[in-house]
Amino acid sequence: MAASTSVSVAGFKGSLGKSSFNGGEDYAMLAAKSAPNVVRTGKPVRAQPMMKNVNEGKGVFAPLVVVTRQIVGKKRFNQLRGKAIALHSQVINEFCKAIGADGKQRQGLIRLAKKNGEKLGFLA
């Protein structure tokens, strides 16, 4: 036994921009009605992330590092610290070449040096 289905197209008005739903309202009008009314005033203000060291003030060399930062200024201090870290990484790289360590071992040594620097207070 087959069921019969009938479809009514009485609301069709022959225009592609019109819809038989909602009394023949235009699609753009419907989209405008459903869009939330949000007013943007510009770029959202984002708080700057604070990159603080969890070991700040800890370690044998932390007081020396903090005093040095206060004397030379933060910008110059970060430049010096960057140069020191780069130099130390070069020493580790040369050491790894000398003993024949692969890249994974080299990365492990660099991570270990960073952890030791944090513990000693060099990164305070």
Short mmCIF file of C-alpha atoms in Angstrom, two decimals, residues 5-100:
data_model
loop_
_atom_site.label_atom_id
_atom_site.label_comp_id
_atom_site.label_asym_id
_atom_site.label_seq_id
_atom_site.Cartn_x
_atom_site.Cartn_y
_atom_site.Cartn_z
CA THR A 5 1.87 12.98 -0.29
CA SER A 6 0.63 16.27 -1.59
CA VAL A 7 2.71 19.43 -1.81
CA SER A 8 1.04 22.81 -2.02
CA VAL A 9 2.77 25.69 -3.79
CA ALA A 10 0.05 28.25 -3.20
CA GLY A 11 2.47 30.65 -1.46
CA PHE A 12 4.92 30.78 -4.38
CA LYS A 13 4.86 34.21 -6.03
CA GLY A 14 7.24 33.56 -8.88
CA SER A 15 10.10 35.73 -7.59
CA LEU A 16 13.45 34.27 -6.49
CA GLY A 17 13.99 36.97 -3.87
CA LYS A 18 10.64 36.31 -2.21
CA SER A 19 9.77 33.54 0.16
CA SER A 20 6.41 31.94 0.74
CA PHE A 21 7.17 31.89 4.45
CA ASN A 22 6.53 34.84 6.79
CA GLY A 23 4.03 36.47 4.47
CA GLY A 24 6.42 36.90 1.50
CA GLU A 25 9.08 38.97 3.33
CA ASP A 26 12.38 39.55 1.59
CA TYR A 27 15.32 37.31 2.63
CA ALA A 28 17.56 40.30 3.37
CA MET A 29 14.89 41.70 5.66
CA LEU A 30 14.67 38.40 7.51
CA ALA A 31 18.45 38.24 7.87
CA ALA A 32 18.51 41.78 9.24
CA LYS A 33 15.83 40.90 11.75
CA SER A 34 17.64 37.80 13.00
CA ALA A 35 21.08 39.47 13.26
CA PRO A 36 21.94 40.61 16.79
CA ASN A 37 22.25 44.33 17.35
CA VAL A 38 25.91 44.66 18.33
CA VAL A 39 27.75 47.95 18.20
CA ARG A 40 31.53 47.72 17.99
CA THR A 41 33.46 50.73 19.14
CA GLY A 42 36.91 49.66 17.96
CA LYS A 43 39.53 47.08 18.78
CA PRO A 44 38.96 45.20 22.01
CA VAL A 45 41.42 46.13 24.70
CA ARG A 46 43.54 43.19 25.75
CA ALA A 47 45.54 43.06 28.92
CA GLN A 48 49.24 42.52 28.29
CA PRO A 49 50.36 39.07 29.42
CA MET A 50 52.62 39.23 32.41
CA MET A 51 55.61 36.99 31.87
CA LYS A 52 56.86 36.56 35.39
CA ASN A 53 59.33 33.95 36.46
CA VAL A 54 57.95 31.54 39.03
CA ASN A 55 61.40 31.51 40.68
CA GLU A 56 61.65 35.29 40.98
CA GLY A 57 63.58 36.10 44.11
CA LYS A 58 64.67 32.48 44.59
CA GLY A 59 68.13 31.11 44.05
CA VAL A 60 71.64 32.06 45.06
CA PHE A 61 72.17 34.60 42.28
CA ALA A 62 68.64 36.14 42.30
CA PRO A 63 69.54 39.19 44.47
CA LEU A 64 72.52 39.98 42.23
CA VAL A 65 70.35 39.66 39.11
CA VAL A 66 67.63 41.91 40.55
CA VAL A 67 70.12 44.61 41.62
CA THR A 68 71.86 44.47 38.23
CA ARG A 69 68.50 44.88 36.46
CA GLN A 70 67.70 47.94 38.59
CA ILE A 71 71.10 49.52 37.91
CA VAL A 72 71.36 48.99 34.15
CA GLY A 73 67.66 49.24 33.32
CA LYS A 74 65.27 46.61 32.10
CA LYS A 75 65.87 47.06 28.36
CA ARG A 76 69.66 46.92 28.54
CA PHE A 77 69.51 44.08 31.07
CA ASN A 78 67.34 41.97 28.73
CA GLN A 79 69.79 42.64 25.88
CA LEU A 80 72.70 41.46 28.02
CA ARG A 81 70.76 38.44 29.23
CA GLY A 82 69.88 37.54 25.63
CA LYS A 83 73.53 37.73 24.60
CA ALA A 84 74.57 35.58 27.56
CA ILE A 85 71.93 32.95 26.78
CA ALA A 86 72.93 32.89 23.09
CA LEU A 87 76.60 32.50 24.04
CA HIS A 88 75.78 29.69 26.44
CA SER A 89 73.71 27.93 23.76
CA GLN A 90 76.69 28.18 21.38
CA VAL A 91 78.93 26.58 24.00
CA ILE A 92 76.41 23.76 24.45
CA ASN A 93 76.20 23.31 20.65
CA GLU A 94 79.99 23.11 20.35
CA PHE A 95 80.13 20.65 23.23
CA CYS A 96 77.51 18.46 21.55
CA LYS A 97 79.47 18.52 18.29
CA ALA A 98 82.65 17.53 20.14
CA ILE A 99 81.06 14.52 21.84
CA GLY A 100 78.87 13.56 18.85
#
